[in-house]
Short mmCIF file of C-alpha atoms in Angstrom, two decimals:
data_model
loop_
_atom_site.label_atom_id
_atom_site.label_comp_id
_atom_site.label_asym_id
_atom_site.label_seq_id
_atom_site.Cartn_x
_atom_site.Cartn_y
_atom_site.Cartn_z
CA UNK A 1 33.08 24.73 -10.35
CA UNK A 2 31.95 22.57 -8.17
CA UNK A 3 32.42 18.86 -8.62
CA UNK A 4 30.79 16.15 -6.57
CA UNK A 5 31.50 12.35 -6.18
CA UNK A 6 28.70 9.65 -4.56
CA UNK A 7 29.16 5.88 -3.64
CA UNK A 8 31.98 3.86 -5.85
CA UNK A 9 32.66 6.68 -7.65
CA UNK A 10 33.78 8.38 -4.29
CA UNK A 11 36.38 5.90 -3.54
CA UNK A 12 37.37 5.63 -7.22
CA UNK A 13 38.01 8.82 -7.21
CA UNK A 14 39.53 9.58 -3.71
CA UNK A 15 37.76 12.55 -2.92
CA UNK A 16 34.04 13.31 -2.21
CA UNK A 17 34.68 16.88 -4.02
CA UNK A 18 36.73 19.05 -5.65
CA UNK A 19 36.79 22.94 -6.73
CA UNK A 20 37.91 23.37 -9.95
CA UNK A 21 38.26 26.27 -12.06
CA UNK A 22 37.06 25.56 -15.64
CA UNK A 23 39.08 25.23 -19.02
CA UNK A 24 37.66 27.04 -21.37
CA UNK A 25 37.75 24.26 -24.04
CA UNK A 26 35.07 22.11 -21.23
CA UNK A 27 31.73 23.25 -22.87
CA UNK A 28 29.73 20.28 -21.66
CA UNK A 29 29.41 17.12 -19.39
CA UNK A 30 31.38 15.26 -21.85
CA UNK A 31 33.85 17.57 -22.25
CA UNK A 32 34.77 17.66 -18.22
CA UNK A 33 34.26 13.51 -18.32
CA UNK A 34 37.05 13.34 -21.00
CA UNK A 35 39.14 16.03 -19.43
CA UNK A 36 39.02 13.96 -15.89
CA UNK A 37 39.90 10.85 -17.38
CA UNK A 38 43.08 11.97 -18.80
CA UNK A 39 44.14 14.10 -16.00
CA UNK A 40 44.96 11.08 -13.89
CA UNK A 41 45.21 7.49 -12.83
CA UNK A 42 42.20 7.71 -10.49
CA UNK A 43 40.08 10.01 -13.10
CA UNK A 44 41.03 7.18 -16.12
CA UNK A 45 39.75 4.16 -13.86
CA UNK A 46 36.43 6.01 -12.10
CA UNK A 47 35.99 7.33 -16.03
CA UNK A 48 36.53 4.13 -18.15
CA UNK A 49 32.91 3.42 -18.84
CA UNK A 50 30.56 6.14 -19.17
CA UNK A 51 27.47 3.24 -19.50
CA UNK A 52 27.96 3.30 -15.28
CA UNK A 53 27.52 6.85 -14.61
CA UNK A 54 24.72 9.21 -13.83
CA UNK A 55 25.29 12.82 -13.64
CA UNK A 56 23.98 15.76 -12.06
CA UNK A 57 23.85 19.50 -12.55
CA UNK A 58 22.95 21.98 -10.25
CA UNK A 59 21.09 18.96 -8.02
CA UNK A 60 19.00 17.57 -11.14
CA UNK A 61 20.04 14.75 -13.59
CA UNK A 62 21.50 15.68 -16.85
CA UNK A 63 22.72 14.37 -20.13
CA UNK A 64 26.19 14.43 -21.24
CA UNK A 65 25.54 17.07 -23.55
CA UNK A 66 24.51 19.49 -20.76
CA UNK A 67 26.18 22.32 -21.30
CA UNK A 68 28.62 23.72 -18.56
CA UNK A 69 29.36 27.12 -16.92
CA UNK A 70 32.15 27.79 -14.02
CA UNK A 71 29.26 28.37 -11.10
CA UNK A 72 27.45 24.89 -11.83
CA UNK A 73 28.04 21.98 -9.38
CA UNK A 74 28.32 19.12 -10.98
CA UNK A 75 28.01 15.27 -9.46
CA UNK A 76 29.16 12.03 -10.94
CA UNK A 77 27.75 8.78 -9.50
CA UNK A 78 26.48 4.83 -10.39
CA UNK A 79 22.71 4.61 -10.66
CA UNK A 80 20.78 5.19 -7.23
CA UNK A 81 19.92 2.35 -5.76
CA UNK A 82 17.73 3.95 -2.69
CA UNK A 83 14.45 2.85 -1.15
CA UNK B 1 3.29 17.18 3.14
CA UNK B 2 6.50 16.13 5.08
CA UNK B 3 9.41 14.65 3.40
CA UNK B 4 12.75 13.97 6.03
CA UNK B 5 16.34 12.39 4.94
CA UNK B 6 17.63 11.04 8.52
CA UNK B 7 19.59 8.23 10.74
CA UNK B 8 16.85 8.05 13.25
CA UNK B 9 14.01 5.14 12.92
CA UNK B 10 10.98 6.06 12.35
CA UNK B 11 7.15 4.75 13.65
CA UNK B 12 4.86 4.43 10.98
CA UNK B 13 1.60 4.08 13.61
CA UNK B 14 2.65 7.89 14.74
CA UNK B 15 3.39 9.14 11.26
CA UNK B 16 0.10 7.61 10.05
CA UNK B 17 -2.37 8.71 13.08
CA UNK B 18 -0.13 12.30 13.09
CA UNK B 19 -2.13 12.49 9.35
CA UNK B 20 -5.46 11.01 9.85
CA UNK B 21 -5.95 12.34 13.24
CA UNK B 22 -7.34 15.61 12.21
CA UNK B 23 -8.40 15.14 9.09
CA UNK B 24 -12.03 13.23 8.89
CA UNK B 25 -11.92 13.32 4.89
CA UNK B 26 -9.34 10.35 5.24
CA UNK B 27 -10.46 7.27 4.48
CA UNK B 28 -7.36 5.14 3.18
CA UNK B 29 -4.22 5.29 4.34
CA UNK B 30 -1.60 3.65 2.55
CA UNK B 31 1.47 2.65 4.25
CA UNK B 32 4.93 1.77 2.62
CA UNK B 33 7.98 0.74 4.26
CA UNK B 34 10.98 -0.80 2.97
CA UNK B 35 13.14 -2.92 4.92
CA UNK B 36 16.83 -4.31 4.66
CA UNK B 37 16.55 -7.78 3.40
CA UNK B 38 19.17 -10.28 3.61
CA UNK B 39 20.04 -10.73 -0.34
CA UNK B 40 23.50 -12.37 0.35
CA UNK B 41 21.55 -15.96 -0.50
CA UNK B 42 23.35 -17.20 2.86
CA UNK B 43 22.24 -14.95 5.15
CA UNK B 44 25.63 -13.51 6.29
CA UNK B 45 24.56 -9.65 5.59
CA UNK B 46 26.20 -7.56 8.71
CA UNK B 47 25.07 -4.06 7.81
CA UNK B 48 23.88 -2.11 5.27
CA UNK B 49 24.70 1.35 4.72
CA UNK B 50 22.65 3.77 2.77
CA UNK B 51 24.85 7.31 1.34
CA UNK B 52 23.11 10.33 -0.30
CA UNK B 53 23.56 13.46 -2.02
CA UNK B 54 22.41 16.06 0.42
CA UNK B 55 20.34 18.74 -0.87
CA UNK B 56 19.66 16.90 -4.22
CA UNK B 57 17.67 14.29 -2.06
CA UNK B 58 15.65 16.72 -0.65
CA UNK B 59 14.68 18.44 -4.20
CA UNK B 60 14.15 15.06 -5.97
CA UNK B 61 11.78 13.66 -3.35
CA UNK B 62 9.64 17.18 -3.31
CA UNK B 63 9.72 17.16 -6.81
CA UNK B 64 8.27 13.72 -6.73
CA UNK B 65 6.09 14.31 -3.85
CA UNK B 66 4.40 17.31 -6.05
CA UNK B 67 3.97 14.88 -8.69
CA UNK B 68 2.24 12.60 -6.98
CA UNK B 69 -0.28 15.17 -5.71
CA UNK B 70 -0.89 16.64 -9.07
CA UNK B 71 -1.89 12.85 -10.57
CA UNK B 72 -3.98 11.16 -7.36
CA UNK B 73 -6.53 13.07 -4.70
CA UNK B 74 -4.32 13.21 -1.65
CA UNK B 75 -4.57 14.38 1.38
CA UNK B 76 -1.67 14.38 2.43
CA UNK B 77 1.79 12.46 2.42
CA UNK B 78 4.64 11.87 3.86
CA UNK B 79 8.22 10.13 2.93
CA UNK B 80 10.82 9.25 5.00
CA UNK B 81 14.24 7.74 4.14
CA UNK B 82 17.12 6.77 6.49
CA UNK B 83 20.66 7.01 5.61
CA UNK B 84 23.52 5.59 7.14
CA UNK B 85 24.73 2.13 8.67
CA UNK B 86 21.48 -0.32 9.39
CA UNK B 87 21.12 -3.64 10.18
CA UNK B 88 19.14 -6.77 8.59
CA UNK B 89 15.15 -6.23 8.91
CA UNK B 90 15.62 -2.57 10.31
CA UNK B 91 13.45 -0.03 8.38
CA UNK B 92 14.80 1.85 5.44
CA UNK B 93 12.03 4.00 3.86
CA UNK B 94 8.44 4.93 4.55
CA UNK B 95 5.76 6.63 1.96
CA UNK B 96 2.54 7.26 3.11
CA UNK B 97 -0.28 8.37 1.20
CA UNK B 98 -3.30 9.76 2.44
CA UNK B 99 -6.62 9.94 0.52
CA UNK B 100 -10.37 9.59 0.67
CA UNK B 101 -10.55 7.06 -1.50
CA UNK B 102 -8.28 3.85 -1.33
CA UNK B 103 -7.42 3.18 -5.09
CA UNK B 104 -5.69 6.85 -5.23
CA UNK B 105 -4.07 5.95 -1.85
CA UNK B 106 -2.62 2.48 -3.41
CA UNK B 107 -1.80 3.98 -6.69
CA UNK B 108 0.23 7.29 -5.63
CA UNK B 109 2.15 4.97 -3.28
CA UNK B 110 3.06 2.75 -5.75
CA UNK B 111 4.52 6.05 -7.98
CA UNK B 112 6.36 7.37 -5.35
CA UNK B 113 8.55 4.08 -4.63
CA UNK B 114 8.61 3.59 -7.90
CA UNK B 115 10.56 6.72 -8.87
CA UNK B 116 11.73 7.38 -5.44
CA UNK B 117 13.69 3.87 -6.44
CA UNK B 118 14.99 5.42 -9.71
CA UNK B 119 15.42 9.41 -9.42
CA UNK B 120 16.27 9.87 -5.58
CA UNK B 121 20.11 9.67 -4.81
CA UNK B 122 20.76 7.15 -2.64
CA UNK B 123 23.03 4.14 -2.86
CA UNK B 124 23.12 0.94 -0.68
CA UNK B 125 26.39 -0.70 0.36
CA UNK B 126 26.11 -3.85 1.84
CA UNK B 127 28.87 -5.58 4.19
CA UNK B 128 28.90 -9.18 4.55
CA UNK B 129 30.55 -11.45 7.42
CA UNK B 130 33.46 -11.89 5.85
CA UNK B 131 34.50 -8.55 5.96
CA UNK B 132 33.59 -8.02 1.69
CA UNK B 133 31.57 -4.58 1.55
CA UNK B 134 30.20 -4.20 -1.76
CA UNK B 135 27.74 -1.31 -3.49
CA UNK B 136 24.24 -2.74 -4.35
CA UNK B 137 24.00 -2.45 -8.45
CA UNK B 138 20.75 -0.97 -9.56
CA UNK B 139 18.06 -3.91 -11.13
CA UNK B 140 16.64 -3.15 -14.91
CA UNK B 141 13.09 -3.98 -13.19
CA UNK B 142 13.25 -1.06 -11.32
CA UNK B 143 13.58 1.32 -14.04
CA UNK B 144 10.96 -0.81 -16.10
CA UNK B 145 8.52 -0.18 -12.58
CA UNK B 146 9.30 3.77 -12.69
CA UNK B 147 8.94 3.60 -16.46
CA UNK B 148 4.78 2.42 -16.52
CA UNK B 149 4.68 6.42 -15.14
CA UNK B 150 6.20 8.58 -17.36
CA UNK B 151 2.88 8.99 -19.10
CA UNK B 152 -0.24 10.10 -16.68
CA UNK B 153 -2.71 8.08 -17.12
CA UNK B 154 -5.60 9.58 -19.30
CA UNK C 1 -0.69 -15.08 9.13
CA UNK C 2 -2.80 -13.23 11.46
CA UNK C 3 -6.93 -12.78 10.77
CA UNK C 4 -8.89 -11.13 13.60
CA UNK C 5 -12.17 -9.68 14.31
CA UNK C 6 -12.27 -7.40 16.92
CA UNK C 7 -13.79 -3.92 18.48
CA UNK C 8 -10.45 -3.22 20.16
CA UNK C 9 -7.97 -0.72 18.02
CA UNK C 10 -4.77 -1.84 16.44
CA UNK C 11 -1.33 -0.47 15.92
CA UNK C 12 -0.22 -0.37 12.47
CA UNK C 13 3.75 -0.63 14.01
CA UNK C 14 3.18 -3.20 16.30
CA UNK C 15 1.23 -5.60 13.84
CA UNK C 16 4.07 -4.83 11.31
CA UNK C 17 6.66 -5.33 13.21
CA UNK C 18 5.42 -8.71 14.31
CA UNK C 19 5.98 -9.84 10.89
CA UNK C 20 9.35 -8.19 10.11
CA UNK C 21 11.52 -8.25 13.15
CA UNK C 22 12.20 -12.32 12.92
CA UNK C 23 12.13 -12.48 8.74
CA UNK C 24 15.26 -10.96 7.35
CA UNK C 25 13.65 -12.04 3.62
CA UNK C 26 10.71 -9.55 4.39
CA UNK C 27 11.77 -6.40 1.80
CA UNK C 28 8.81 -4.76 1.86
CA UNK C 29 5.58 -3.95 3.74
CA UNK C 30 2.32 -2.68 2.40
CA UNK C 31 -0.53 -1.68 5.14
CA UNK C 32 -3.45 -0.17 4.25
CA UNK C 33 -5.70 1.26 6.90
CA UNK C 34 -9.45 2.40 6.42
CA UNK C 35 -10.45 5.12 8.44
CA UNK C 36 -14.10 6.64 9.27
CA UNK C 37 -14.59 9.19 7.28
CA UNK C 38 -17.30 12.05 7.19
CA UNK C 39 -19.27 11.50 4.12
CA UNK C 40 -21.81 12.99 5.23
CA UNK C 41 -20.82 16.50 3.57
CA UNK C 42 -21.67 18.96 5.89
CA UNK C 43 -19.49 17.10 8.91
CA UNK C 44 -22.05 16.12 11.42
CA UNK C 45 -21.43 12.31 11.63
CA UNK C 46 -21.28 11.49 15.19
CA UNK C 47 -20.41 7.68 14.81
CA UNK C 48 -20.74 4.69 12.55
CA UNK C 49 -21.69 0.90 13.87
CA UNK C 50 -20.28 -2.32 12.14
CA UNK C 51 -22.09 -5.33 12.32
CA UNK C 52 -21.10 -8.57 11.16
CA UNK C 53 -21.73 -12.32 10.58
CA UNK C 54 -19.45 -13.76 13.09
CA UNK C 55 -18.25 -17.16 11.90
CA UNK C 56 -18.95 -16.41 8.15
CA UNK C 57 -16.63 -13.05 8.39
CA UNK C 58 -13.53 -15.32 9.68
CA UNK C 59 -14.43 -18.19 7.03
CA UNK C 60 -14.47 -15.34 4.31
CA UNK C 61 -11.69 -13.16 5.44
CA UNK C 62 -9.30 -16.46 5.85
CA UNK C 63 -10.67 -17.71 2.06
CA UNK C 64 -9.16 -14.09 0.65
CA UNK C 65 -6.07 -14.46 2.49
CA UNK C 66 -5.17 -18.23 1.38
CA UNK C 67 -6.81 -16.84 -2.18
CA UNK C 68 -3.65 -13.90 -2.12
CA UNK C 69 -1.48 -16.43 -0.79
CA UNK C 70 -1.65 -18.30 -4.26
CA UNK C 71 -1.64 -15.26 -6.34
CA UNK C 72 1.74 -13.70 -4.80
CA UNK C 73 4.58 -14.30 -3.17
CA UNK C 74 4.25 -13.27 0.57
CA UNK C 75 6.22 -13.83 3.46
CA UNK C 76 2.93 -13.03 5.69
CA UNK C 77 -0.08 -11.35 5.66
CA UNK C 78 -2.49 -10.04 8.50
CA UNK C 79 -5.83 -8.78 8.28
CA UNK C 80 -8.04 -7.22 11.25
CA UNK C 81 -11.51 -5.40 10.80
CA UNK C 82 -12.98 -4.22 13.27
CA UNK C 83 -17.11 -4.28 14.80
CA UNK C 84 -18.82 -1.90 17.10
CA UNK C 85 -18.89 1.93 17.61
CA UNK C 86 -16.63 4.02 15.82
CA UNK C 87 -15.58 7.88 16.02
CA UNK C 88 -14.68 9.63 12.59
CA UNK C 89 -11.03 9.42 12.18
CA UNK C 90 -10.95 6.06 13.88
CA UNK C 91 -9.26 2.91 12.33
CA UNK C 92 -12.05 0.50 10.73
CA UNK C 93 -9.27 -2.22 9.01
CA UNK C 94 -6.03 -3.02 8.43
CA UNK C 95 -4.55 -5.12 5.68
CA UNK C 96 -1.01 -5.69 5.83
CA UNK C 97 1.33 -7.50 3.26
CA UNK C 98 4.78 -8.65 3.92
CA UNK C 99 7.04 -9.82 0.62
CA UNK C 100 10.58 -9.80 -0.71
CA UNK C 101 9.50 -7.63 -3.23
CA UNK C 102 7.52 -4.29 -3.09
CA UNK C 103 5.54 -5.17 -6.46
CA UNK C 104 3.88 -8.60 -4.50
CA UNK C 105 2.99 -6.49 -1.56
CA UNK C 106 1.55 -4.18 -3.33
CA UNK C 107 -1.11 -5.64 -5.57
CA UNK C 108 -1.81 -8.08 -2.70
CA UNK C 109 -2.72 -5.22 -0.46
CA UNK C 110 -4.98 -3.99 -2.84
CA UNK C 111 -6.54 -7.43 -3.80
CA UNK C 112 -6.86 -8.20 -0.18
CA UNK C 113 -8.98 -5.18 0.32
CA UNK C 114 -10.99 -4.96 -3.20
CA UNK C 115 -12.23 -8.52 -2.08
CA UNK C 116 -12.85 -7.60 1.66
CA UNK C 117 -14.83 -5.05 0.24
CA UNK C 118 -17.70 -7.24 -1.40
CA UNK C 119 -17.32 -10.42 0.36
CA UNK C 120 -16.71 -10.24 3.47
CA UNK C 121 -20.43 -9.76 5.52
CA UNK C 122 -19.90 -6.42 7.37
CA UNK C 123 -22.22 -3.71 7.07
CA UNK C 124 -22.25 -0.07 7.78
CA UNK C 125 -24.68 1.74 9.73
CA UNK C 126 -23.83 5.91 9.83
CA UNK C 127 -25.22 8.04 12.74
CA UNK C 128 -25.48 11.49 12.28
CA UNK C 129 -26.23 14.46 14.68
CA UNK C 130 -29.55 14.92 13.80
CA UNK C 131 -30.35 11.99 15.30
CA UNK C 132 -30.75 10.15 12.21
CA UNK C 133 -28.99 6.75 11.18
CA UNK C 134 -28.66 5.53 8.06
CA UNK C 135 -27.20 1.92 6.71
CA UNK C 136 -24.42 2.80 4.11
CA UNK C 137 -24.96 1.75 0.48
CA UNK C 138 -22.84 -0.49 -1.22
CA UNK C 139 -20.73 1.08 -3.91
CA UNK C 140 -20.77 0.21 -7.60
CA UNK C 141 -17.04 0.71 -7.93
CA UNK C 142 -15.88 -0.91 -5.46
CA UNK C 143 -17.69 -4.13 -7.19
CA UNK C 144 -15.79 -2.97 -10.49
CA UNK C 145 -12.64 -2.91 -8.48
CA UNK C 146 -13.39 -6.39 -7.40
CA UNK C 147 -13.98 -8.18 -10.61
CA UNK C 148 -10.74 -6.86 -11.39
CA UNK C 149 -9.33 -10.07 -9.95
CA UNK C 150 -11.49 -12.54 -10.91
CA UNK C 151 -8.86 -14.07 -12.93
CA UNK C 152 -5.32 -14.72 -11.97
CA UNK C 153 -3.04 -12.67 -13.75
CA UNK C 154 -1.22 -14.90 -16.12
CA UNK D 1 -33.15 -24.70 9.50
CA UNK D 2 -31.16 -21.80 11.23
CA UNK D 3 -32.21 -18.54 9.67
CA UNK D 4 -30.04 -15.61 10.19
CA UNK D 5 -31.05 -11.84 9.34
CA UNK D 6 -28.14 -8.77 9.50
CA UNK D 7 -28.18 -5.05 8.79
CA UNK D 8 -31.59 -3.68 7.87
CA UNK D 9 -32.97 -7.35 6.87
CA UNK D 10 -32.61 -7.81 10.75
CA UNK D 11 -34.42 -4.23 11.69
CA UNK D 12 -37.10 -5.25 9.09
CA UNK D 13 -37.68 -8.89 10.09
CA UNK D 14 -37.59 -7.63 13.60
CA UNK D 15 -35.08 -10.50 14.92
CA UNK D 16 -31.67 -11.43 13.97
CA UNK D 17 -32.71 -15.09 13.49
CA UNK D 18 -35.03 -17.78 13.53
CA UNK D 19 -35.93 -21.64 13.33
CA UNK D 20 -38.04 -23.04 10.65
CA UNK D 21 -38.79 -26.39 10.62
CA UNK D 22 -38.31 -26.41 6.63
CA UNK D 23 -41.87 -27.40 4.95
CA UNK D 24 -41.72 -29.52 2.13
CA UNK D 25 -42.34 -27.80 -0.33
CA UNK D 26 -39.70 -25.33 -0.18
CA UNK D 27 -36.60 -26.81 -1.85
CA UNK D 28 -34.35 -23.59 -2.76
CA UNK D 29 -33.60 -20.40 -1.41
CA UNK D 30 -35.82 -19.10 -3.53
CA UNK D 31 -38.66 -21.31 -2.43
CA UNK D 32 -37.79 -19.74 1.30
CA UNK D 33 -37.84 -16.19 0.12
CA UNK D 34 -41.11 -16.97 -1.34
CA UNK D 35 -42.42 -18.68 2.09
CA UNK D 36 -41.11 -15.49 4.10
CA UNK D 37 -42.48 -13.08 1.87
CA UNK D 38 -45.93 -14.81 2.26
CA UNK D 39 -45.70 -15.21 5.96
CA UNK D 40 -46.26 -11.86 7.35
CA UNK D 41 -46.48 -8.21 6.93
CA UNK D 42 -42.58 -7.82 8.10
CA UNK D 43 -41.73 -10.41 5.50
CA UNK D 44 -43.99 -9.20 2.72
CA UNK D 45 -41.49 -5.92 3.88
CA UNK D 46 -38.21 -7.07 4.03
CA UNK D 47 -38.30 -9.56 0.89
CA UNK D 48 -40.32 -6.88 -1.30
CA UNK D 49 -37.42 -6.52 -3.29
CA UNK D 50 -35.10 -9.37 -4.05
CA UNK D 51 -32.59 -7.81 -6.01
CA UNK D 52 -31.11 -5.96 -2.99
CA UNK D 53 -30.67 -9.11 -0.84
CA UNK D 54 -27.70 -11.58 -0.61
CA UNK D 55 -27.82 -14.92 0.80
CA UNK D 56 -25.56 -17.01 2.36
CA UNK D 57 -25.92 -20.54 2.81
CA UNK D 58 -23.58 -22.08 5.60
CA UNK D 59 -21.77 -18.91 5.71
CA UNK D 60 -20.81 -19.20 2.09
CA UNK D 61 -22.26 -16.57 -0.64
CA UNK D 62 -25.32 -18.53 -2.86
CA UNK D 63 -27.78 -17.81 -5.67
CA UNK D 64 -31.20 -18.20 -5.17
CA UNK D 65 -31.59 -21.33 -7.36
CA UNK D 66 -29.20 -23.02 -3.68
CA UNK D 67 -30.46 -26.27 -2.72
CA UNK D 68 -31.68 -26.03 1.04
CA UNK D 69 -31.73 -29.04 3.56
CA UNK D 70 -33.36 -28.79 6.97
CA UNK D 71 -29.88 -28.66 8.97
CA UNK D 72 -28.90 -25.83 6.79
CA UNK D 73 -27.79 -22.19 8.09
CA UNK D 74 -29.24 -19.52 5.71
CA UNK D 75 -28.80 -16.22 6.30
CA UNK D 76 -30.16 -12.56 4.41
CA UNK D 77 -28.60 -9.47 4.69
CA UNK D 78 -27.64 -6.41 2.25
CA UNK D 79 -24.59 -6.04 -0.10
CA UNK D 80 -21.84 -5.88 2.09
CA UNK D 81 -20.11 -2.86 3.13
CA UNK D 82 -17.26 -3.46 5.33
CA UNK D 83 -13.38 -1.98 4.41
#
């Protein structure tokens, strides 16, 4: 999978993206939120208030409950703020 | 139709006439363009810059763009959106609708800022004299503005 | 602000750019442009002549302006219309609206031209190639779209 | 008293204005209109039908119940159809 990172959540996070082979127990948006908030210091501060984040799958916005498969790309981000 | 994510300025006299030129059903032409305003209350903006998620851009503004065309009687359109590091008062974004009559014109360029604003990934970070760069945090009024749309009106 | 009457064209850029390039409050621009347009059906208008009141157009036109003036908040505004022969396709008027916000510039824009529309003394006269010429009826809608704004939104 | 004619009031009055020394009598627009229409052929013409004209009065929009003076500027013309 293919995960994405835009504006503050870039530099929260570090990186702009990241390949990353699925755990089986990630079923959903939520699931990968809560699995990269724990897996580090960087994931638990760009991660500590879901309220701030939009997400994308495949290029169009999703809920947290959108389910997940290994061949999605995914994209966190704050709301746009364009135009 | 013509939708472009880019650095380069654009000129909205040739992306207007490039429409109307040929096209003698045209009657209103409704031009849009967003610039970068000085918000910092003191004036001391330096630059602006404007990321995006490329590809998703590109598919939210068509997607919007087809919208638009299935609610008014356009013409034609175009949108335009810059990216990158810009300075006070340079152009940011340009929508221009093309129709016979002007109310569509007016109201189909109203909808496409309107969601552009709310559904296209960009995000502004602004830099200030001294030396702060901070991102630009998304206003409720904007989603209240792309909100009056959901529903086509009957 | 900027009112003219003129037969010489315009450039949508230029007269925008006037207003933006000094005014780092200036957010966002709304032009609209009416073109000639073949109404005619089967495409054989050859040209269309405005005539116009002189003196009463420029009292009128400047009347709407200070009238949208009080109704929004704009930076600037600049109207031009202009008289004489005109080719299908060609620019007739162009209303331009300068504001912080897109919302202002937008309804003024279309207040601006609603009211232009059915009180300011121009008149239409269409030529077609048959060697007929016809003076253009005025519209019922666009005097709906007009009373529209007779009172100040509250 | 200035009187100005535009659009097809000026093809069907045959001039785009006139002086009138005002007679007495005519004390409102509508008194004019009356005077014009009684005048001659081309006014009987142009002023058969009142509810297509507009009138201005010093270059302002006015009903036909308007006041007129002798230094007045009146003009006649068609709805307007500029834009």
């Amino acid at each position: 999978m293919k995960i994405c990172y835009f504006a503050w959540m870039r530099e929260k996070m570090d990186m702009a993206e990241e390949e990353l082979t699925l755990p089986t127990t990630i079923k959903t948006v939520a699931d990968l939120m809560d699995f990269l908030k724990k897996r580090d210091e960087k994931g638990a501060h760009a991660f500590d208030d879901s309220s701030l984040l939009r997400v994308a799958v495949n290029q169009s916005f999703a809920n947290f409950d959108h389910p997940l498969s290994d061949s999605d790309e995914v994209a966190f981000f704050p709301p746009v703020t364009g135009g | 139709m013509k939708i472009s994510v880019q650095h380069d300025d654009f000129d909205v006299s040739t992306e207007s006439l490039r429409l109307t030129e040929s096209n003698p059903a045209i009657g209103a032409v409704v031009s849009f363009v967003g610039h970068v305003r000085d918000t910092s209350h003191n004036q001391n903006l330096v630059d602006m810059t404007l990321e995006h998620y490329p590809g998703m851009t590109e598919k939210q503004l068509s997607e919007i763009a087809v919208e638009a065309q299935k609610r008014w009687h356009l013409e034609d359109l175009t949108i335009i959106h810059r990216v990158g590091a810009l300075k006070p008062t340079e152009q940011i974004v340009l929508v221009i609708t093309a129709s016979s009559h002007r109310q569509d014109a007016f109201e189909a360029a109203q909808f496409l800022m309107d969601w552009l604003k709310t559904k296209a990934p960009f995000w502004k970070k602004e830099t200030t004299k001294d030396g702060q760069s901070q991102w630009v945090e998304a206003l409720d009024s904007d989603n209240d503005a792309a909100n009056k749309w959901i529903n086509p009106k009957t």
